[in-house]
N, CA, C and O atoms as a MOPAC input file, in Angstrom:
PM7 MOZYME 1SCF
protein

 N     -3.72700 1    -7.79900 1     3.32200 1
 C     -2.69500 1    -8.40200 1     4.14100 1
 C     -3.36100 1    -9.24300 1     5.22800 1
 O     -4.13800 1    -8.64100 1     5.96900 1
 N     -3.11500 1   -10.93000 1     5.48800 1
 C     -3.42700 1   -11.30900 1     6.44100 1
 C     -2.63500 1   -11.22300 1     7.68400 1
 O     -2.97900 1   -10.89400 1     8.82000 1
 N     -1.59600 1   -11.56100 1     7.24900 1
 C     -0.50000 1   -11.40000 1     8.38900 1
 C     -0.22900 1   -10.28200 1     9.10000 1
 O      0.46900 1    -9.70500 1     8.26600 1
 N     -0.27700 1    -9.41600 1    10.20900 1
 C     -0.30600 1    -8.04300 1    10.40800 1
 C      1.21100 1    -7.67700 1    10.30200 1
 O      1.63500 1    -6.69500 1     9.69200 1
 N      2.11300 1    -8.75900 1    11.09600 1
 C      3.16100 1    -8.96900 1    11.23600 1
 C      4.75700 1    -8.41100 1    10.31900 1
 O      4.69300 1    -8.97100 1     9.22400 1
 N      5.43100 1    -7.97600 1    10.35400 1
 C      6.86400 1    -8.25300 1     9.79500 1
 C      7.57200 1    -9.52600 1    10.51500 1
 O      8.26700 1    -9.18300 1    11.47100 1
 N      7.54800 1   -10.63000 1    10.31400 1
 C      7.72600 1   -11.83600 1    11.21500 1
 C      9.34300 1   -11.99000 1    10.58200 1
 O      9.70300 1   -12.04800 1     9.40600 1
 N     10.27800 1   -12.03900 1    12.04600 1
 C     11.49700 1   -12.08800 1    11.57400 1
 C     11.83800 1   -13.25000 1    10.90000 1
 O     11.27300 1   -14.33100 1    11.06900 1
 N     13.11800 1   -12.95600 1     9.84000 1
 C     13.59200 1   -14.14600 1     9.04600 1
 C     14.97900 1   -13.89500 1     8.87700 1
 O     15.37900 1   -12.73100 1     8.88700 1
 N     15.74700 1   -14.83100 1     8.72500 1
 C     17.29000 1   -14.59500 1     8.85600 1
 C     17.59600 1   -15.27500 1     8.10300 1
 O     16.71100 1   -16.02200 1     7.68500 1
 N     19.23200 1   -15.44000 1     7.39600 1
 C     19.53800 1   -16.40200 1     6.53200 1
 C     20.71200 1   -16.77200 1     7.35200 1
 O     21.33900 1   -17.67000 1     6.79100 1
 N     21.12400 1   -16.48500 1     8.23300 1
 C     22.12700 1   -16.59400 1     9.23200 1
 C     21.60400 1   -17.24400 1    10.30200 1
 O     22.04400 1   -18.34200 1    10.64300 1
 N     20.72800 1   -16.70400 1    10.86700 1
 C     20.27400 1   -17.00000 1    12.55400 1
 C     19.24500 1   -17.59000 1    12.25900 1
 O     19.04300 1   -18.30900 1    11.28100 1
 N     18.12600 1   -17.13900 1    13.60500 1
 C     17.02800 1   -17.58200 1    13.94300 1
 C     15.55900 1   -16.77600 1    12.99800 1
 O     15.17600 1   -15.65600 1    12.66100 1
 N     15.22100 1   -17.93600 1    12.91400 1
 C     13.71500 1   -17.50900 1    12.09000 1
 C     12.53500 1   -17.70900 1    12.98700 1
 O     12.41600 1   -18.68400 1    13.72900 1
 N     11.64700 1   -16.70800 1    12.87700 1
 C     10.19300 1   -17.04300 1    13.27800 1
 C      9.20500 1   -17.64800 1    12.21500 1
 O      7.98400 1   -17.53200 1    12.11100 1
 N      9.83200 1   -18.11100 1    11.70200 1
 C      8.97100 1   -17.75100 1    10.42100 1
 C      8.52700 1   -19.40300 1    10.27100 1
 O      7.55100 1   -19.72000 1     9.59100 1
 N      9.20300 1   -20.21800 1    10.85200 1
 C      8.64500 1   -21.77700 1    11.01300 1
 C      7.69400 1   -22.64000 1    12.36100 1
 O      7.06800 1   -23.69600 1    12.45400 1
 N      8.09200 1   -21.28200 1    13.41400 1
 C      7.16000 1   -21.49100 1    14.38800 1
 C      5.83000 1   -22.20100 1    14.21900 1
 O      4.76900 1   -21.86500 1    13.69400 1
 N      6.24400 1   -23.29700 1    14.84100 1
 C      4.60600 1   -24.08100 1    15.26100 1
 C      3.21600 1   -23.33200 1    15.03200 1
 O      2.32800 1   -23.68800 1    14.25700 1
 N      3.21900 1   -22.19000 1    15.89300 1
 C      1.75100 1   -21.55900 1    16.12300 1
 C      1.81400 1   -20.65200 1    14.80800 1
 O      0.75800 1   -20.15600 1    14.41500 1
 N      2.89700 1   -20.43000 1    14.16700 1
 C      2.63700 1   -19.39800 1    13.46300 1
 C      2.41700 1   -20.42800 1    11.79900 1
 O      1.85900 1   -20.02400 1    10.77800 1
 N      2.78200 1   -21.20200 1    11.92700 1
 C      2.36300 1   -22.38400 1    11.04900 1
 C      0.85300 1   -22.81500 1    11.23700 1
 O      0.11800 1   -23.10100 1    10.29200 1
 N      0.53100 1   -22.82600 1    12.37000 1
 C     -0.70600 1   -23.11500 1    12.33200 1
 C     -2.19900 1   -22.00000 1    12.25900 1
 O     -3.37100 1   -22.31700 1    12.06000 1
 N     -1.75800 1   -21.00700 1    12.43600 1
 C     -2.14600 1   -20.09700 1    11.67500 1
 C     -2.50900 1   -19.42800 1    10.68900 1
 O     -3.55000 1   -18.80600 1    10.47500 1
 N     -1.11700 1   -19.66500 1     9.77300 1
 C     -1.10200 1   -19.64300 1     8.19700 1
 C     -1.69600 1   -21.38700 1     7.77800 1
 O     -1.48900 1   -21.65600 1     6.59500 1
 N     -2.09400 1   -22.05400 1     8.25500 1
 C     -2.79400 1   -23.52400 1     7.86000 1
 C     -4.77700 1   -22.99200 1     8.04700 1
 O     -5.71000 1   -23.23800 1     7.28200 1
 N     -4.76400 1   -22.21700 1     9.38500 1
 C     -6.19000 1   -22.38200 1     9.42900 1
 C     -6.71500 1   -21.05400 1     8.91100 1
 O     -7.89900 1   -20.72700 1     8.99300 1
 N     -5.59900 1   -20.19000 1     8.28500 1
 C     -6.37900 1   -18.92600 1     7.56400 1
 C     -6.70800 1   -19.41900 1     5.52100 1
 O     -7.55800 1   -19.08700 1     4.69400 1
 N     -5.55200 1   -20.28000 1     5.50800 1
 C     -6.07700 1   -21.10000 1     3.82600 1
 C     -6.89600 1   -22.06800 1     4.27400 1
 O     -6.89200 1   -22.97800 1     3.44600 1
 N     -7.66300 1   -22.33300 1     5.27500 1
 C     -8.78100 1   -23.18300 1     5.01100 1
 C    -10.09300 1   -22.26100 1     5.71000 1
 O    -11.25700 1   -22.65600 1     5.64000 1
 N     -9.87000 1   -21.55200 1     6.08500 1
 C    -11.27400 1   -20.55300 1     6.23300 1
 C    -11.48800 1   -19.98000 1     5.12300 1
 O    -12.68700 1   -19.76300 1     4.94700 1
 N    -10.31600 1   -19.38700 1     3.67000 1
 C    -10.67600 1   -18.86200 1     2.66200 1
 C    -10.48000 1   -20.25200 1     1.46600 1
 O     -9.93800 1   -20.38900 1     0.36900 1
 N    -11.33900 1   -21.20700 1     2.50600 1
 C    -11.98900 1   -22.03600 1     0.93900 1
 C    -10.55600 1   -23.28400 1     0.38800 1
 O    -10.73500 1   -24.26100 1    -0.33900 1
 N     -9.11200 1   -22.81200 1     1.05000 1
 C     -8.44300 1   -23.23700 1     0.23300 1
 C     -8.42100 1   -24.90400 1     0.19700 1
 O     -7.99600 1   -25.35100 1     1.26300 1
 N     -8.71500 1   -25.75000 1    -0.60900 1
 C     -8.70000 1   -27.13200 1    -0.86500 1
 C     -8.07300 1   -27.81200 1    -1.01900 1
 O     -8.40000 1   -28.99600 1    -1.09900 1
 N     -6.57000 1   -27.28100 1    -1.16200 1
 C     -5.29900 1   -28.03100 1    -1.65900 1
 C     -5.12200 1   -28.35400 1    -0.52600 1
 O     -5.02100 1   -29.57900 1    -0.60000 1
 N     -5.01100 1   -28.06300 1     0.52800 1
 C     -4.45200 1   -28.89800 1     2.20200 1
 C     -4.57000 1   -30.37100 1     2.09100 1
 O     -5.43400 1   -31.03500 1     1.51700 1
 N     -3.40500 1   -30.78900 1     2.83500 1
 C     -3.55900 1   -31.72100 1     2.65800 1
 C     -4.21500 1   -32.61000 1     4.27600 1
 O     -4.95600 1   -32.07800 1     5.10300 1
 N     -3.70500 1   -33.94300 1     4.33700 1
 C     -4.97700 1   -33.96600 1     5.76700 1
 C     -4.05800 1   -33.92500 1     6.81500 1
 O     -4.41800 1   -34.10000 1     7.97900 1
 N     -2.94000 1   -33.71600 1     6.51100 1
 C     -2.47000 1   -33.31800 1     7.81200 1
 C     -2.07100 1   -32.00100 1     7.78500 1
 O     -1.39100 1   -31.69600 1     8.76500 1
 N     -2.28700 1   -31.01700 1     6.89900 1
 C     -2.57500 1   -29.42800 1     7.18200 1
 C     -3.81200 1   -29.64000 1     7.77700 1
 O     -4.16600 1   -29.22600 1     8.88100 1
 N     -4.50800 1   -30.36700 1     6.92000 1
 C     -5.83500 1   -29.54200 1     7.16900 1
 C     -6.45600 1   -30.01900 1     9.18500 1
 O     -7.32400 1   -29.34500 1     9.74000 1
 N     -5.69000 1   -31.35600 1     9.95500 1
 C     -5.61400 1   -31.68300 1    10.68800 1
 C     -4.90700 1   -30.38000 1    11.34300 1
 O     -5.62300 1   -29.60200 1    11.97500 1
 N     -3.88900 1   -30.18900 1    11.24400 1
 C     -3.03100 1   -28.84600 1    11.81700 1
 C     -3.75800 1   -27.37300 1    11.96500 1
 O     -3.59400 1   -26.57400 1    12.88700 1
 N     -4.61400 1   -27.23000 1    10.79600 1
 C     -5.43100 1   -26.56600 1    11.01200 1
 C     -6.63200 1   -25.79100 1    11.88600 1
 O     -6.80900 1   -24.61200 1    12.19600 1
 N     -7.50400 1   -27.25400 1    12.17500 1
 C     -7.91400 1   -28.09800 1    13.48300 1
 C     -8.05500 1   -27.80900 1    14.75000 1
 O     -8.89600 1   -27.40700 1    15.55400 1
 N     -6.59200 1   -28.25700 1    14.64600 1
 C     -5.89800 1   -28.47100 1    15.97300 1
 C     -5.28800 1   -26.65400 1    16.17000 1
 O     -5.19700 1   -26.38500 1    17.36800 1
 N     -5.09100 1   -26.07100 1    15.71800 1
 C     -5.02000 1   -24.42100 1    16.06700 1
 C     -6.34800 1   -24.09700 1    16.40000 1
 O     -6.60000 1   -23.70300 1    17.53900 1
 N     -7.36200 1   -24.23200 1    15.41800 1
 C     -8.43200 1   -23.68200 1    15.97100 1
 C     -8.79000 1   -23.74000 1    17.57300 1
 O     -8.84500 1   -22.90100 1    18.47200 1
 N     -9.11300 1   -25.85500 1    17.42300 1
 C     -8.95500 1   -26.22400 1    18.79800 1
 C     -8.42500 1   -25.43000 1    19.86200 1
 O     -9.01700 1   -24.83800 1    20.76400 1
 N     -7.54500 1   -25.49500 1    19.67300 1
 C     -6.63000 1   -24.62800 1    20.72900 1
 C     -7.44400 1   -23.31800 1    21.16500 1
 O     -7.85900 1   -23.11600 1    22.30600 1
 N     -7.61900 1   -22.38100 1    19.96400 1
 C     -7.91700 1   -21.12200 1    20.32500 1
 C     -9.02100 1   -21.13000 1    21.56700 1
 O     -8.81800 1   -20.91000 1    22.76100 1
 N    -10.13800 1   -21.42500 1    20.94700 1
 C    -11.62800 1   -22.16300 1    21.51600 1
 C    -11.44100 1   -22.55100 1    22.86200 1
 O    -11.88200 1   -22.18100 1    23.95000 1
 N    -10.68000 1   -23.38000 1    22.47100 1
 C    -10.32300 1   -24.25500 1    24.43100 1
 C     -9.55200 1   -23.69100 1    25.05600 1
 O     -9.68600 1   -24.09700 1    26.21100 1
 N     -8.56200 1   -22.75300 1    24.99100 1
 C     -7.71000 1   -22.18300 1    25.80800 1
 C     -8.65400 1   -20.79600 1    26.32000 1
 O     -8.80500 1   -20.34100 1    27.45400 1
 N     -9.19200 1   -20.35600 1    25.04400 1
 C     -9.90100 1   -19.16000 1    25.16700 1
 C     -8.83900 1   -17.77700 1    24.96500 1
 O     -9.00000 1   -16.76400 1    25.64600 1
 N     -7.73200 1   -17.90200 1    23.92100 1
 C     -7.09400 1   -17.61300 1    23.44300 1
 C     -6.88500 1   -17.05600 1    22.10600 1
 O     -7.49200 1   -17.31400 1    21.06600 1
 N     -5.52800 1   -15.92100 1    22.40100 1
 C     -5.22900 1   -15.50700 1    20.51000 1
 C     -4.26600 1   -15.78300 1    20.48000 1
 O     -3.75300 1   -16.25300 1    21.49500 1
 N     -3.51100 1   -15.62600 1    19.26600 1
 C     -2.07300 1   -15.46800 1    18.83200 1
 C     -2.08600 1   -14.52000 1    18.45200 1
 O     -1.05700 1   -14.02700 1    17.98800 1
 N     -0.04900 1   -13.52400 1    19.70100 1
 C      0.11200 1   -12.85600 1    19.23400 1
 C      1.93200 1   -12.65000 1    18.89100 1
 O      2.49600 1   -13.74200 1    18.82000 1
 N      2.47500 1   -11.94100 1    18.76900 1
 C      3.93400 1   -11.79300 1    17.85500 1
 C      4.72500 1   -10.75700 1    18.58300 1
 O      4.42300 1    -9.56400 1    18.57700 1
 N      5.79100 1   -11.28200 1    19.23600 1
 C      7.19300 1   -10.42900 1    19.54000 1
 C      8.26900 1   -10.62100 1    18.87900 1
 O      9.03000 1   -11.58800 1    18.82800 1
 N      8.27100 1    -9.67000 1    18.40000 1
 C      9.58800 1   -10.44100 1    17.51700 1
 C     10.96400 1   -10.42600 1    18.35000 1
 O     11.88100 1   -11.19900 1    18.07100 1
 N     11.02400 1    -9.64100 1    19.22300 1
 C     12.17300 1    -9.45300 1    19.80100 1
 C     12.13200 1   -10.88500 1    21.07200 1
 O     13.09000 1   -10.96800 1    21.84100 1
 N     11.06300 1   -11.84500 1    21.17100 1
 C     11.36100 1   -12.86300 1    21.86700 1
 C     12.00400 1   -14.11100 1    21.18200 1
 O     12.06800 1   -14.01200 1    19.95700 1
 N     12.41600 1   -15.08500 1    21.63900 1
 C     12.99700 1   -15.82800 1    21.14200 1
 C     11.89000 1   -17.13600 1    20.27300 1
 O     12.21800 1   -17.84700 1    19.32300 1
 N     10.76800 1   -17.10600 1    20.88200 1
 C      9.90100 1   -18.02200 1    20.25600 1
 C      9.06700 1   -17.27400 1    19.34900 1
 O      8.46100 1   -17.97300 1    18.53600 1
 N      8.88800 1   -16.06100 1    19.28200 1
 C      8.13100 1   -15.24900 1    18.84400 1
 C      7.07400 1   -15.23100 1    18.90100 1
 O      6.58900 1   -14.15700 1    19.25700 1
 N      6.29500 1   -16.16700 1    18.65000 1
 C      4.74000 1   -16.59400 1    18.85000 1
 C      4.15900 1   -16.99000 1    19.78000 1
 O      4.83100 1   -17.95200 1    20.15100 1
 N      3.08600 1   -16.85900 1    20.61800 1
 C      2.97800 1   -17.10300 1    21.86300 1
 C      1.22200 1   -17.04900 1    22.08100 1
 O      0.72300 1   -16.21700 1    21.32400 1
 N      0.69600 1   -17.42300 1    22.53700 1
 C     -0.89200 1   -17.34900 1    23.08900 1
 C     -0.97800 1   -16.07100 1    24.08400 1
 O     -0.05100 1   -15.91900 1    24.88100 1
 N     -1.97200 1   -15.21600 1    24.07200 1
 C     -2.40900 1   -14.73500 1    25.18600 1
 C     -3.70500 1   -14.79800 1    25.66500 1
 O     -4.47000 1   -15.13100 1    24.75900 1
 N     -4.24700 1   -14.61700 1    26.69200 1
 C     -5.34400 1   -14.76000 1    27.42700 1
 C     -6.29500 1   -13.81200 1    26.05800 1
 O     -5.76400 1   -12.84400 1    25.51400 1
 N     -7.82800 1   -14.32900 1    25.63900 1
 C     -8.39700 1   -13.14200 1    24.90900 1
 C     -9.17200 1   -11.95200 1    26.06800 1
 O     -9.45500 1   -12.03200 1    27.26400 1
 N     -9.30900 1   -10.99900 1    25.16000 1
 C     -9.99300 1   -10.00900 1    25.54500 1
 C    -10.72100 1    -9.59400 1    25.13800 1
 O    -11.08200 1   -10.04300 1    24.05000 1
 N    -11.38500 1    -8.54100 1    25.68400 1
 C    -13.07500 1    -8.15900 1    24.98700 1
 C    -12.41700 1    -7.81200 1    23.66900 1
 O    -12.54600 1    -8.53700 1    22.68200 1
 N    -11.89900 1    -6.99100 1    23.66500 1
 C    -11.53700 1    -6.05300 1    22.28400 1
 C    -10.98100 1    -6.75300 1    21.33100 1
 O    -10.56600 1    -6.23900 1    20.29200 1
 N    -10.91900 1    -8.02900 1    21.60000 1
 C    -10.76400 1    -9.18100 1    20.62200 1
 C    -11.67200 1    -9.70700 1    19.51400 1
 O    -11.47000 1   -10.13100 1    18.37600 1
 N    -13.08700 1    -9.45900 1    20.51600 1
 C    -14.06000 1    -9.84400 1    19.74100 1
 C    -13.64000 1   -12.00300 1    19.18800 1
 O    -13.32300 1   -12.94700 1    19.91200 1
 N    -13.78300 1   -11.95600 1    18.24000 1
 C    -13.83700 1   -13.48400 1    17.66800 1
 C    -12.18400 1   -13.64600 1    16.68700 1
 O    -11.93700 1   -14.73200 1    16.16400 1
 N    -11.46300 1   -12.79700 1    16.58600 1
 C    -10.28700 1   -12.87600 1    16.11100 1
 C     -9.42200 1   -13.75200 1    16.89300 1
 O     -9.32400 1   -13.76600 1    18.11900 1
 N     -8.55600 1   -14.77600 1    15.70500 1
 C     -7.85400 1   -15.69900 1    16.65300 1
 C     -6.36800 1   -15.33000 1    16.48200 1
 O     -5.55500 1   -16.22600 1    16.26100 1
 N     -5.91200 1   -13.80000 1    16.59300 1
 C     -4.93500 1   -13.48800 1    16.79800 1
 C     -4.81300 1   -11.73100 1    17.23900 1
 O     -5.62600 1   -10.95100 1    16.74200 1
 N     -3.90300 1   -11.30400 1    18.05000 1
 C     -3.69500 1   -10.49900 1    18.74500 1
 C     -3.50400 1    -9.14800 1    17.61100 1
 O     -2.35500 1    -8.78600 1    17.35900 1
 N     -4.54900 1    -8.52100 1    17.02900 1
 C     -4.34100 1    -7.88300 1    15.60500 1
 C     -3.67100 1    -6.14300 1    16.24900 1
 O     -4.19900 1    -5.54900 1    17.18800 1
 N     -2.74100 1    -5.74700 1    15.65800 1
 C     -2.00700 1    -4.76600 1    16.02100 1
 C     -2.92300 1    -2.99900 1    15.64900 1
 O     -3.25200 1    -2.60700 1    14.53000 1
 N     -3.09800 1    -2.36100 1    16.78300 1
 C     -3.95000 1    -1.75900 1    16.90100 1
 C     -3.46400 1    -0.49700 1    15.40600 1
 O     -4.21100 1     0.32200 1    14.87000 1
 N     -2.02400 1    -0.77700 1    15.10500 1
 C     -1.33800 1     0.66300 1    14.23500 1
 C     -2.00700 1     0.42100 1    12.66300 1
 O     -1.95400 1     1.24200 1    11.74700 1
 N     -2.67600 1    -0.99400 1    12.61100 1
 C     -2.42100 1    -1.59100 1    10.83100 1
 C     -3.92000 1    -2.12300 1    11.30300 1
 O     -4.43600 1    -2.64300 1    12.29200 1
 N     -4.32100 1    -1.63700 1     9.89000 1
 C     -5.55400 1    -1.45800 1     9.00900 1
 C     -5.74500 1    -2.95700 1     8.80100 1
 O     -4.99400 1    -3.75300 1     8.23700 1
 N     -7.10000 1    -3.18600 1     9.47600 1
 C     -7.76400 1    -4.10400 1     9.33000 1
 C     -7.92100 1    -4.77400 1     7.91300 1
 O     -7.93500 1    -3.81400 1     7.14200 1
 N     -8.07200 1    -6.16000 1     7.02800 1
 C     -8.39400 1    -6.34400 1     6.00200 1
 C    -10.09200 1    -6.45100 1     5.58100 1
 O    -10.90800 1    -6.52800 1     6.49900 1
 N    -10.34900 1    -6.45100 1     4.78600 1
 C    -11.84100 1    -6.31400 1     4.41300 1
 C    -12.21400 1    -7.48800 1     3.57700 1
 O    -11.46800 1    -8.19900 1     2.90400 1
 N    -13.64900 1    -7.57200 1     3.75900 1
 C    -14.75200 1    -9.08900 1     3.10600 1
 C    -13.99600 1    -9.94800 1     3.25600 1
 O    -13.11100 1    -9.64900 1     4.05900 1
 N    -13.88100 1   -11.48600 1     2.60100 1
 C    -13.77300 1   -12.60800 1     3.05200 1
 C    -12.16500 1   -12.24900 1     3.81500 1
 O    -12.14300 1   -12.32400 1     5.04400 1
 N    -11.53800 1   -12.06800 1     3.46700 1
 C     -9.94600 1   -12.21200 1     4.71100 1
 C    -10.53400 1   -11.42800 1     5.76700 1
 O    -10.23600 1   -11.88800 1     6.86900 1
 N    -11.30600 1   -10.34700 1     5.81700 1
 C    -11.75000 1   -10.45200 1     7.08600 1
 C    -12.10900 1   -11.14000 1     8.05700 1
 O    -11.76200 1   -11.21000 1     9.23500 1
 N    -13.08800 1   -11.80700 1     7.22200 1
 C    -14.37800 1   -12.74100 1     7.89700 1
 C    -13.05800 1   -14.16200 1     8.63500 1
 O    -13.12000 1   -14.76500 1     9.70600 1
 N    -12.03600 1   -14.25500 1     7.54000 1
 C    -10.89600 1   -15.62400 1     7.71500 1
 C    -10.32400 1   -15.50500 1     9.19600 1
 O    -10.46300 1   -16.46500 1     9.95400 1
 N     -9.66700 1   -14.31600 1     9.63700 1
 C     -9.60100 1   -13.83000 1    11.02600 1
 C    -10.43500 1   -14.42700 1    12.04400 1
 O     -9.88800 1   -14.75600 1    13.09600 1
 N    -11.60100 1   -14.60600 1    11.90400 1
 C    -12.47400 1   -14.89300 1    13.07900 1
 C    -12.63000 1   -16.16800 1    12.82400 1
 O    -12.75500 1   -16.64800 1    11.69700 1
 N    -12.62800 1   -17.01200 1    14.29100 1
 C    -13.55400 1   -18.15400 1    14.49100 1
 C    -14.54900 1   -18.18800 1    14.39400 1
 O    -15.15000 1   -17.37600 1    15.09900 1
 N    -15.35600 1   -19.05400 1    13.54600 1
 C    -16.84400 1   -19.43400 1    12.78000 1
 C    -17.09300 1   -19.89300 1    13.95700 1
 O    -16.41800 1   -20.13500 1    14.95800 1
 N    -18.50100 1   -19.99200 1    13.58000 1
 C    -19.43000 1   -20.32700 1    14.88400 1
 C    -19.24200 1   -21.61800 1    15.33100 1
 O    -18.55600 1   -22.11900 1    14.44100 1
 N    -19.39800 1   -22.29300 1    16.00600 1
 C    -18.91400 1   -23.41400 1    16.75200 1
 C    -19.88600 1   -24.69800 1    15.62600 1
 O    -21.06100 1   -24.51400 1    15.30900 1
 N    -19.29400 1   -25.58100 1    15.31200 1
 C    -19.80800 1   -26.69800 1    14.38600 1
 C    -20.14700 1   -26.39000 1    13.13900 1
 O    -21.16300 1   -26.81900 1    12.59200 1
 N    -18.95900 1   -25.29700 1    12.38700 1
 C    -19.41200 1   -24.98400 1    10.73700 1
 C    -18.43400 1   -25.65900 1    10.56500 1
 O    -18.05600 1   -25.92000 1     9.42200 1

């Protein structure tokens, strides 16, 4: 599982599920695992999340009970290199989707 999330979805109401950050997320985790089909403005979108993380010095993390759902927070140690706020209850993923989680070293 990459997503740690149950990210709300409605067929009535409001969805999180198209959110900006959370779009850009699911853009820069299929191009850390290799994926090639992006196109250049995923793969630009992609990018530009990373960007973000790096320069803000930031993760993404998930309320579902807010109205935007997705949101940046300040990182923390216990973050380590993960560019999202990973939920302490759910089991980490293992080998490469692991490795997809973290920001690569600066200029790979």
């Amino acid at each position: 599982m990459m997503i740690p999330w149950a990210v709300k979805t409605s067929h009535r109401g409001s969805t999180h599920h198209n959110n900006y950050h959370f779009t850009g997320l699911k853009l820069y985790l299929r191009k850390r695992l290799g994926d090639d089909s992006l196109s250049p403005r995923q793969a630009a979108d992609a990018a530009r999340f990373e960007r973000r993380i790096r320069r803000d010095d930031v993760v993404l993390t998930y309320d579902p009970e807010s109205e935007l759902g997705f949101t940046y927070r300040p990182r923390r140690p216990e973050d380590g290199c993960m560019v999202l706020d990973w939920p302490r209850d759910v089991p980490l993923p293992t080998g490469e989707k692991r490795a997809a989680l973290d920001l690569p070293p600066e200029g790979t």
